[in-house]
mmCIF file of C-alpha atoms and ligand atoms in Angstrom:
data_model
loop_
_atom_site.group_PDB
_atom_site.id
_atom_site.type_symbol
_atom_site.label_atom_id
_atom_site.label_comp_id
_atom_site.label_asym_id
_atom_site.label_seq_id
_atom_site.Cartn_x
_atom_site.Cartn_y
_atom_site.Cartn_z
ATOM 1 C CA UNK H 1 18.531 60.040 64.858
ATOM 2 C CA UNK H 2 15.041 59.017 63.781
ATOM 3 C CA UNK H 3 15.478 60.758 60.423
ATOM 4 C CA UNK H 4 18.805 58.966 59.944
ATOM 5 C CA UNK H 5 17.245 55.570 60.705
ATOM 6 C CA UNK H 6 14.389 56.285 58.318
ATOM 7 C CA UNK H 7 16.818 57.223 55.581
ATOM 8 C CA UNK H 8 18.956 54.126 56.185
ATOM 9 C CA UNK H 9 15.850 51.949 55.962
ATOM 10 C CA UNK H 10 14.873 53.674 52.725
ATOM 11 C CA UNK H 11 18.205 53.751 50.857
ATOM 12 C CA UNK H 12 20.034 50.950 52.690
ATOM 13 C CA UNK H 13 23.079 52.937 53.863
ATOM 14 C CA UNK H 14 24.089 56.209 55.509
ATOM 15 C CA UNK H 15 23.752 58.620 52.628
ATOM 16 C CA UNK H 16 25.850 61.476 54.056
ATOM 17 C CA UNK H 17 28.454 63.226 51.935
ATOM 18 C CA UNK H 18 32.045 62.502 52.921
ATOM 19 C CA UNK H 19 34.419 65.482 52.593
ATOM 20 C CA UNK H 20 36.704 64.986 49.599
ATOM 21 C CA UNK H 21 39.856 66.024 51.462
ATOM 22 C CA UNK H 22 39.334 63.528 54.277
ATOM 23 C CA UNK H 23 41.969 60.808 54.791
ATOM 24 C CA UNK H 24 39.580 57.848 54.880
ATOM 25 C CA UNK H 25 42.198 55.309 55.973
ATOM 26 C CA UNK H 26 43.312 57.491 58.912
ATOM 27 C CA UNK H 27 39.702 58.300 59.881
ATOM 28 C CA UNK H 28 38.624 54.659 59.753
ATOM 29 C CA UNK H 29 41.618 53.682 61.898
ATOM 30 C CA UNK H 30 40.758 56.465 64.368
ATOM 31 C CA UNK H 31 37.130 55.262 64.601
ATOM 32 C CA UNK H 32 38.326 51.678 65.084
ATOM 33 C CA UNK H 33 40.213 52.724 68.236
ATOM 34 C CA UNK H 34 37.591 55.193 69.482
ATOM 35 C CA UNK H 35 34.747 52.658 69.196
ATOM 36 C CA UNK H 36 36.701 49.464 69.910
ATOM 37 C CA UNK H 37 35.574 48.204 66.519
ATOM 38 C CA UNK H 38 36.897 45.356 64.418
ATOM 39 C CA UNK H 39 36.642 45.311 60.628
ATOM 40 C CA UNK H 40 35.997 41.868 59.141
ATOM 41 C CA UNK H 41 36.214 41.662 55.363
ATOM 42 C CA UNK H 42 35.569 38.965 52.796
ATOM 43 C CA UNK H 43 38.147 38.392 50.032
ATOM 44 C CA UNK H 44 35.641 39.602 47.433
ATOM 45 C CA UNK H 45 35.439 43.230 48.626
ATOM 46 C CA UNK H 46 37.611 45.926 47.036
ATOM 47 C CA UNK H 47 41.331 45.788 47.784
ATOM 48 C CA UNK H 48 41.243 49.173 49.580
ATOM 49 C CA UNK H 49 38.751 47.758 52.093
ATOM 50 C CA UNK H 50 40.748 44.539 52.511
ATOM 51 C CA UNK H 51 43.755 46.748 53.306
ATOM 52 C CA UNK H 52 42.038 48.455 56.277
ATOM 53 C CA UNK H 53 40.467 45.239 57.608
ATOM 54 C CA UNK H 54 41.619 43.570 60.828
ATOM 55 C CA UNK H 55 40.771 40.170 59.406
ATOM 56 C CA UNK H 56 40.193 39.025 55.833
ATOM 57 C CA UNK H 57 38.903 35.557 55.185
ATOM 58 C CA UNK H 58 36.403 33.093 53.834
ATOM 59 C CA UNK H 59 32.960 32.534 55.321
ATOM 60 C CA UNK H 60 34.191 30.018 57.885
ATOM 61 C CA UNK H 61 37.137 32.112 59.060
ATOM 62 C CA UNK H 62 34.959 35.204 59.260
ATOM 63 C CA UNK H 63 32.328 33.483 61.420
ATOM 64 C CA UNK H 64 35.050 32.105 63.709
ATOM 65 C CA UNK H 65 36.395 35.652 64.088
ATOM 66 C CA UNK H 66 32.916 37.083 64.692
ATOM 67 C CA UNK H 67 32.335 34.525 67.454
ATOM 68 C CA UNK H 68 35.667 35.213 69.158
ATOM 69 C CA UNK H 69 36.284 38.948 68.837
ATOM 70 C CA UNK H 70 36.525 41.008 72.044
ATOM 71 C CA UNK H 71 35.512 44.177 70.098
ATOM 72 C CA UNK H 72 32.331 46.121 70.948
ATOM 73 C CA UNK H 73 31.400 46.727 67.324
ATOM 74 C CA UNK H 74 31.813 44.449 64.290
ATOM 75 C CA UNK H 75 31.998 46.237 60.947
ATOM 76 C CA UNK H 76 31.257 43.504 58.441
ATOM 77 C CA UNK H 77 32.442 44.257 54.925
ATOM 78 C CA UNK H 78 30.858 41.514 52.887
ATOM 79 C CA UNK H 79 27.201 40.814 52.274
ATOM 80 C CA UNK H 80 24.069 40.838 54.419
ATOM 81 C CA UNK H 81 24.001 37.146 55.423
ATOM 82 C CA UNK H 82 27.569 37.482 56.734
ATOM 83 C CA UNK H 83 26.603 40.391 58.997
ATOM 84 C CA UNK H 84 23.583 38.406 60.147
ATOM 85 C CA UNK H 85 25.747 35.365 60.964
ATOM 86 C CA UNK H 86 28.038 37.612 63.029
ATOM 87 C CA UNK H 87 25.002 38.920 64.949
ATOM 88 C CA UNK H 88 23.677 35.389 65.477
ATOM 89 C CA UNK H 89 27.032 34.438 67.027
ATOM 90 C CA UNK H 90 27.690 37.667 68.951
ATOM 91 C CA UNK H 91 24.309 39.145 69.950
ATOM 92 C CA UNK H 92 25.823 41.410 72.607
ATOM 93 C CA UNK H 93 27.882 43.216 69.971
ATOM 94 C CA UNK H 94 26.747 45.929 67.622
ATOM 95 C CA UNK H 95 27.099 44.630 64.044
ATOM 96 C CA UNK H 96 27.037 47.146 61.215
ATOM 97 C CA UNK H 97 27.409 46.612 57.467
ATOM 98 C CA UNK H 98 28.206 49.368 54.978
ATOM 99 C CA UNK H 99 25.139 48.753 52.782
ATOM 100 C CA UNK H 100 21.986 46.745 53.533
ATOM 101 C CA UNK H 101 21.449 46.290 49.787
ATOM 102 C CA UNK H 102 24.482 44.006 49.622
ATOM 103 C CA UNK H 103 22.528 40.766 49.347
ATOM 104 C CA UNK H 104 23.397 37.448 47.734
ATOM 105 C CA UNK H 105 21.652 35.563 44.931
ATOM 106 C CA UNK H 106 22.012 32.302 46.866
ATOM 107 C CA UNK H 107 20.420 33.689 50.012
ATOM 108 C CA UNK H 108 17.677 35.307 47.915
ATOM 109 C CA UNK H 109 16.946 31.996 46.155
ATOM 110 C CA UNK H 110 15.594 30.469 49.369
ATOM 111 C CA UNK H 111 12.685 32.409 50.881
ATOM 112 C CA UNK H 112 11.882 30.979 54.346
ATOM 113 C CA UNK H 113 8.188 30.179 53.669
ATOM 114 C CA UNK H 114 8.957 28.260 50.446
ATOM 115 C CA UNK H 115 11.848 26.477 52.087
ATOM 116 C CA UNK H 116 9.714 25.423 55.079
ATOM 117 C CA UNK H 117 7.202 23.859 52.617
ATOM 118 C CA UNK H 118 10.031 22.065 50.788
ATOM 119 C CA UNK H 119 11.520 20.777 54.048
ATOM 120 C CA UNK H 120 8.117 19.461 55.161
ATOM 121 C CA UNK H 121 8.134 17.066 52.174
ATOM 122 C CA UNK H 122 11.192 15.264 53.620
ATOM 123 C CA UNK H 123 10.447 14.746 57.324
ATOM 124 C CA UNK H 124 13.137 12.062 57.761
ATOM 125 C CA UNK H 125 15.941 14.225 56.277
ATOM 126 C CA UNK H 126 18.238 16.572 58.143
ATOM 127 C CA UNK H 127 18.887 20.002 56.661
ATOM 128 C CA UNK H 128 22.411 21.086 55.812
ATOM 129 C CA UNK H 129 22.507 24.667 54.645
ATOM 130 C CA UNK H 130 25.345 26.539 53.053
ATOM 131 C CA UNK H 131 26.140 29.615 55.148
ATOM 132 C CA UNK H 132 25.023 31.800 52.190
ATOM 133 C CA UNK H 133 21.416 31.924 53.407
ATOM 134 C CA UNK H 134 19.260 34.113 55.630
ATOM 135 C CA UNK H 135 19.022 33.756 59.426
ATOM 136 C CA UNK H 136 15.481 32.368 58.887
ATOM 137 C CA UNK H 137 16.875 29.541 56.728
ATOM 138 C CA UNK H 138 19.616 28.914 59.300
ATOM 139 C CA UNK H 139 16.847 28.649 61.908
ATOM 140 C CA UNK H 140 15.187 25.964 59.746
ATOM 141 C CA UNK H 141 18.482 24.065 59.344
ATOM 142 C CA UNK H 142 20.246 21.435 61.449
ATOM 143 C CA UNK H 143 23.827 22.191 60.465
ATOM 144 C CA UNK H 144 25.394 25.061 58.542
ATOM 145 C CA UNK H 145 28.323 24.365 56.247
ATOM 146 C CA UNK H 146 30.722 26.507 54.233
ATOM 147 C CA UNK H 147 32.756 25.628 51.177
ATOM 148 C CA UNK H 148 35.729 24.838 53.435
ATOM 149 C CA UNK H 149 34.012 22.340 55.712
ATOM 150 C CA UNK H 150 31.057 20.903 53.705
ATOM 151 C CA UNK H 151 32.900 17.679 52.745
ATOM 152 C CA UNK H 152 34.140 17.079 56.292
ATOM 153 C CA UNK H 153 30.726 17.718 57.833
ATOM 154 C CA UNK H 154 28.851 15.479 55.378
ATOM 155 C CA UNK H 155 31.418 12.726 55.910
ATOM 156 C CA UNK H 156 30.941 12.980 59.687
ATOM 157 C CA UNK H 157 27.260 12.022 59.361
ATOM 158 C CA UNK H 158 26.067 8.395 59.502
ATOM 159 C CA UNK H 159 26.055 6.789 56.035
ATOM 160 C CA UNK H 160 22.304 6.199 56.077
ATOM 161 C CA UNK H 161 21.470 9.758 57.157
ATOM 162 C CA UNK H 162 19.099 11.369 54.630
ATOM 163 C CA UNK H 163 20.136 14.912 53.757
ATOM 164 C CA UNK H 164 18.568 18.030 52.257
ATOM 165 C CA UNK H 165 21.259 20.423 50.988
ATOM 166 C CA UNK H 166 20.384 24.107 50.448
ATOM 167 C CA UNK H 167 20.556 26.608 48.882
ATOM 168 C CA UNK H 168 23.482 26.079 46.452
ATOM 169 C CA UNK H 169 22.745 23.180 44.083
ATOM 170 C CA UNK H 170 26.238 23.378 42.520
ATOM 171 C CA UNK H 171 28.043 23.036 45.838
ATOM 172 C CA UNK H 172 25.517 20.333 46.797
ATOM 173 C CA UNK H 173 26.237 18.362 43.611
ATOM 174 C CA UNK H 174 29.981 18.720 44.140
ATOM 175 C CA UNK H 175 29.742 17.469 47.751
ATOM 176 C CA UNK H 176 27.390 14.662 46.747
ATOM 177 C CA UNK H 177 29.778 13.490 44.024
ATOM 178 C CA UNK H 178 32.835 13.659 46.289
ATOM 179 C CA UNK H 179 31.235 11.881 49.260
ATOM 180 C CA UNK H 180 29.050 9.476 47.260
ATOM 181 C CA UNK H 181 26.056 10.638 49.319
ATOM 182 C CA UNK H 182 22.705 11.142 47.711
ATOM 183 C CA UNK H 183 21.232 14.496 48.754
ATOM 184 C CA UNK H 184 17.991 16.337 48.022
ATOM 185 C CA UNK H 185 19.083 19.665 46.558
ATOM 186 C CA UNK H 186 17.433 23.079 46.726
ATOM 187 C CA UNK H 187 17.845 24.716 43.324
ATOM 188 C CA UNK H 188 19.785 27.901 44.148
ATOM 189 C CA UNK H 189 22.895 29.298 42.457
ATOM 190 C CA UNK H 190 25.449 32.076 42.729
ATOM 191 C CA UNK H 191 24.980 34.477 39.816
ATOM 192 C CA UNK H 192 28.706 35.209 39.759
ATOM 193 C CA UNK H 193 30.107 31.669 39.759
ATOM 194 C CA UNK H 194 27.608 30.252 37.266
ATOM 195 C CA UNK H 195 28.558 32.982 34.818
ATOM 196 C CA UNK H 196 32.062 31.677 34.098
ATOM 197 C CA UNK H 197 32.230 30.968 30.375
ATOM 198 C CA UNK H 198 33.466 27.523 29.344
ATOM 199 C CA UNK H 199 34.181 28.702 25.823
ATOM 200 C CA UNK H 200 36.315 31.644 26.967
ATOM 201 C CA UNK H 201 37.990 29.443 29.561
ATOM 202 C CA UNK H 202 39.022 26.999 26.833
ATOM 203 C CA UNK H 203 40.470 29.867 24.816
ATOM 204 C CA UNK H 204 42.411 31.104 27.870
ATOM 205 C CA UNK H 205 43.734 27.617 28.545
ATOM 206 C CA UNK H 206 44.965 27.433 24.968
ATOM 207 C CA UNK H 207 46.735 30.789 25.423
ATOM 208 C CA UNK H 208 48.248 29.632 28.743
ATOM 209 C CA UNK H 209 48.689 25.847 28.446
ATOM 210 C CA UNK H 210 50.994 25.808 31.484
ATOM 211 C CA UNK H 211 48.347 27.370 33.760
ATOM 212 C CA UNK H 212 46.621 25.462 36.554
ATOM 213 C CA UNK H 213 42.898 26.097 36.586
ATOM 214 C CA UNK H 214 41.481 26.347 40.117
ATOM 215 C CA UNK H 215 37.823 26.927 40.959
ATOM 216 C CA UNK H 216 35.308 27.538 43.728
ATOM 217 C CA UNK H 217 32.688 24.785 44.251
ATOM 218 C CA UNK H 218 29.872 27.281 43.557
ATOM 219 C CA UNK H 219 30.829 26.948 39.854
ATOM 220 C CA UNK H 220 28.821 24.680 37.594
ATOM 221 C CA UNK H 221 29.729 21.007 37.149
ATOM 222 C CA UNK H 222 31.086 21.470 33.596
ATOM 223 C CA UNK H 223 33.510 24.117 34.907
ATOM 224 C CA UNK H 224 34.519 22.121 37.999
ATOM 225 C CA UNK H 225 35.245 19.049 35.876
ATOM 226 C CA UNK H 226 37.977 21.109 34.114
ATOM 227 C CA UNK H 227 39.602 22.213 37.380
ATOM 228 C CA UNK H 228 42.967 21.026 38.690
ATOM 229 C CA UNK H 229 41.851 22.036 42.181
ATOM 230 C CA UNK H 230 38.493 22.940 43.760
ATOM 231 C CA UNK H 231 38.229 24.771 47.073
ATOM 232 C CA UNK H 232 36.944 27.688 49.148
ATOM 233 C CA UNK H 233 38.477 31.126 48.692
ATOM 234 C CA UNK H 234 40.995 30.481 51.489
ATOM 235 C CA UNK H 235 41.894 27.101 49.974
ATOM 236 C CA UNK H 236 42.364 28.692 46.525
ATOM 237 C CA UNK H 237 44.667 31.334 47.999
ATOM 238 C CA UNK H 238 46.675 28.676 49.836
ATOM 239 C CA UNK H 239 46.925 26.588 46.660
ATOM 240 C CA UNK H 240 48.361 29.489 44.651
ATOM 241 C CA UNK H 241 50.857 30.318 47.420
ATOM 242 C CA UNK H 242 51.988 26.728 48.116
ATOM 243 C CA UNK H 243 52.026 25.364 44.570
ATOM 244 C CA UNK H 244 55.373 25.216 42.730
ATOM 245 C CA UNK H 245 53.461 26.253 39.561
ATOM 246 C CA UNK H 246 53.783 29.832 38.283
ATOM 247 C CA UNK H 247 50.575 30.482 36.325
ATOM 248 C CA UNK H 248 46.982 30.124 37.513
ATOM 249 C CA UNK H 249 43.518 30.760 36.124
ATOM 250 C CA UNK H 250 41.247 31.461 39.063
ATOM 251 C CA UNK H 251 37.561 30.527 38.837
ATOM 252 C CA UNK H 252 35.954 32.659 41.484
ATOM 253 C CA UNK H 253 35.152 36.301 42.210
ATOM 254 C CA UNK H 254 38.092 38.472 41.171
ATOM 255 C CA UNK H 255 38.470 40.179 44.587
ATOM 256 C CA UNK H 256 40.554 37.188 45.720
ATOM 257 C CA UNK H 257 43.290 38.210 43.273
ATOM 258 C CA UNK H 258 44.178 41.132 45.570
ATOM 259 C CA UNK H 259 45.565 38.823 48.277
ATOM 260 C CA UNK H 260 46.972 36.341 45.773
ATOM 261 C CA UNK H 261 48.997 39.030 43.999
ATOM 262 C CA UNK H 262 50.146 40.450 47.325
ATOM 263 C CA UNK H 263 51.277 37.015 48.549
ATOM 264 C CA UNK H 264 52.999 35.850 45.346
ATOM 265 C CA UNK H 265 53.688 38.934 43.190
ATOM 266 C CA UNK H 266 56.061 36.960 40.922
ATOM 267 C CA UNK H 267 53.360 34.490 39.838
ATOM 268 C CA UNK H 268 50.930 35.067 36.959
ATOM 269 C CA UNK H 269 47.341 35.020 38.185
ATOM 270 C CA UNK H 270 44.533 35.345 35.675
ATOM 271 C CA UNK H 271 40.835 35.643 36.573
ATOM 272 C CA UNK H 272 38.539 33.132 34.851
ATOM 273 C CA UNK H 273 36.431 34.884 32.192
ATOM 274 C CA UNK H 274 32.777 35.751 32.720
ATOM 275 C CA UNK H 275 30.337 35.153 29.868
ATOM 276 C CA UNK H 276 29.356 38.826 29.802
ATOM 277 C CA UNK H 277 31.755 41.253 28.212
ATOM 278 C CA UNK H 278 32.475 43.429 31.208
ATOM 279 C CA UNK H 279 35.381 45.809 31.676
ATOM 280 C CA UNK H 280 37.457 43.526 33.920
ATOM 281 C CA UNK H 281 36.907 40.399 31.739
ATOM 282 C CA UNK H 282 36.435 38.626 35.053
ATOM 283 C CA UNK H 283 33.726 37.668 37.549
ATOM 284 C CA UNK H 284 32.664 40.389 39.971
ATOM 285 C CA UNK H 285 29.957 40.121 42.630
ATOM 286 C CA UNK H 286 27.774 43.221 42.320
ATOM 287 C CA UNK H 287 26.722 42.842 45.963
ATOM 288 C CA UNK H 288 30.243 42.651 47.376
ATOM 289 C CA UNK H 289 31.172 45.669 45.277
ATOM 290 C CA UNK H 290 28.453 47.760 47.010
ATOM 291 C CA UNK H 291 30.942 48.099 49.882
ATOM 292 C CA UNK H 292 32.911 51.326 49.466
ATOM 293 C CA UNK H 293 35.395 53.092 51.723
ATOM 294 C CA UNK H 294 32.936 55.992 52.135
ATOM 295 C CA UNK H 295 30.151 53.638 53.245
ATOM 296 C CA UNK H 296 32.520 51.852 55.652
ATOM 297 C CA UNK H 297 33.461 55.215 57.154
ATOM 298 C CA UNK H 298 29.853 56.377 57.493
ATOM 299 C CA UNK H 299 28.783 53.016 58.942
ATOM 300 C CA UNK H 300 31.437 53.372 61.639
ATOM 301 C CA UNK H 301 30.733 57.034 62.325
ATOM 302 C CA UNK H 302 26.931 56.720 62.565
ATOM 303 C CA UNK H 303 26.910 53.040 63.671
ATOM 304 C CA UNK H 304 24.356 52.313 60.952
ATOM 305 C CA UNK H 305 23.002 50.276 59.139
ATOM 306 C CA UNK H 306 22.853 47.981 62.133
ATOM 307 C CA UNK H 307 22.012 44.283 61.719
ATOM 308 C CA UNK H 308 19.065 43.220 63.867
ATOM 309 C CA UNK H 309 17.965 39.590 64.094
ATOM 310 C CA UNK H 310 14.768 38.778 66.015
ATOM 311 C CA UNK H 311 15.737 36.807 69.137
ATOM 312 C CA UNK H 312 13.532 33.758 68.396
ATOM 313 C CA UNK H 313 15.123 33.403 64.933
ATOM 314 C CA UNK H 314 18.591 34.083 66.331
ATOM 315 C CA UNK H 315 18.362 31.376 68.985
ATOM 316 C CA UNK H 316 17.359 28.719 66.441
ATOM 317 C CA UNK H 317 19.913 29.922 63.881
ATOM 318 C CA UNK H 318 22.581 29.889 66.597
ATOM 319 C CA UNK H 319 22.113 26.139 67.062
ATOM 320 C CA UNK H 320 22.900 25.260 63.447
ATOM 321 C CA UNK H 321 25.832 27.701 63.183
ATOM 322 C CA UNK H 322 27.312 26.595 66.525
ATOM 323 C CA UNK H 323 27.069 22.960 65.369
ATOM 324 C CA UNK H 324 29.119 23.902 62.300
ATOM 325 C CA UNK H 325 31.781 25.642 64.406
ATOM 326 C CA UNK H 326 31.962 22.607 66.680
ATOM 327 C CA UNK H 327 32.287 20.179 63.728
ATOM 328 C CA UNK H 328 34.966 22.388 62.097
ATOM 329 C CA UNK H 329 37.411 22.124 65.031
HETATM 330 P P1 LIG O 401 33.938 31.299 50.725
HETATM 331 O O1 LIG O 401 34.758 32.521 50.933
HETATM 332 O O2 LIG O 401 33.507 30.731 52.023
HETATM 333 O O3 LIG O 401 34.635 30.324 49.857
HETATM 334 O O4 LIG O 401 32.585 31.735 50.007
HETATM 335 C C1 LIG O 401 32.542 32.298 48.758
HETATM 336 C C2 LIG O 401 31.356 33.144 48.539
HETATM 337 O O5 LIG O 401 30.727 33.120 47.510
HETATM 338 C C3 LIG O 401 30.961 34.047 49.589
HETATM 339 O O6 LIG O 401 29.820 34.702 49.221
HETATM 340 FE FE1 LIG O 402 26.417 35.528 46.878
HETATM 341 FE FE2 LIG O 402 27.790 34.738 44.775
HETATM 342 FE FE3 LIG O 402 28.071 37.222 45.616
HETATM 343 FE FE4 LIG O 402 29.072 35.183 47.083
HETATM 344 S S1 LIG O 402 29.728 35.825 45.055
HETATM 345 S S2 LIG O 402 27.880 36.935 47.823
HETATM 346 S S3 LIG O 402 27.554 33.613 46.667
HETATM 347 S S4 LIG O 402 26.179 36.315 44.792
#
């Protein structure tokens, strides 16, 4: 066991070979029952993982599930801060993630010591942090928000309330513009959403003039100003399903197309183009894509890598996350 833990700490995941002839779907389902485990998956992970998940959702939906699940073990297929949030909300449960290396550029942009110094410059401001941040940043925050509830939460605050918004400056700018509230922004960004190319988008819109362009608020202002609709991943999915339109260009991580295509197979759904010339001509989060079926299986079998949050940090982080859940009702 000690050797396994050491290896997990070193490489970030359980590096055990998985037999080639194994039926991973059947084995994962068997382990789910045997261990009373629940698999929570974000829309950005591979379709195969979404297909074996018990719940697929956006950051808000996933934290609501993590808080409410009766399971003994949460297998979080997403990125590190999501597993941490689940642990903050359900400390009595074992929370495992397939790969500890699955980080997030937004969470990484806000180291706790630097953020504490920044916060100290604005003693009369409250701190609203986007859920894409570490447990330490959540512990330094007053209220957590996600892309589905940020507008509602900001609007619920008194008009004269001074606000720091961290770590996503693009989401902060979007919320500030929509609510008319001035906010002090931490300068973080999502490497995936800021990489959507305006030039290639214009070309695509010329090729598909009938298409609605929809985008996630982590995109840059010049991309959002082109959008017919802006919303969280769940809101984008709902828009594509409910809209009478037939063609959509989707400005977010391409994993969301899995559920969109499943829900409305007759509609044409095109991922917005990334500036780099990659094979999918779309935006892919390298962290989300670190989740593989083999790593999910090993994480369930060996119950590692386990998410541990120091109790003093957890208790403070719990306050800001619980406030968000309360304000989202
Ligand atoms: P939502 O699913 O909450 O919209 O968040 C998107 C995202 O970038 C998650 O990392
Ligand atoms: Fe972080 Fe962006 Fe990846 Fe979401 S898509 S996990 S915000 S890097």
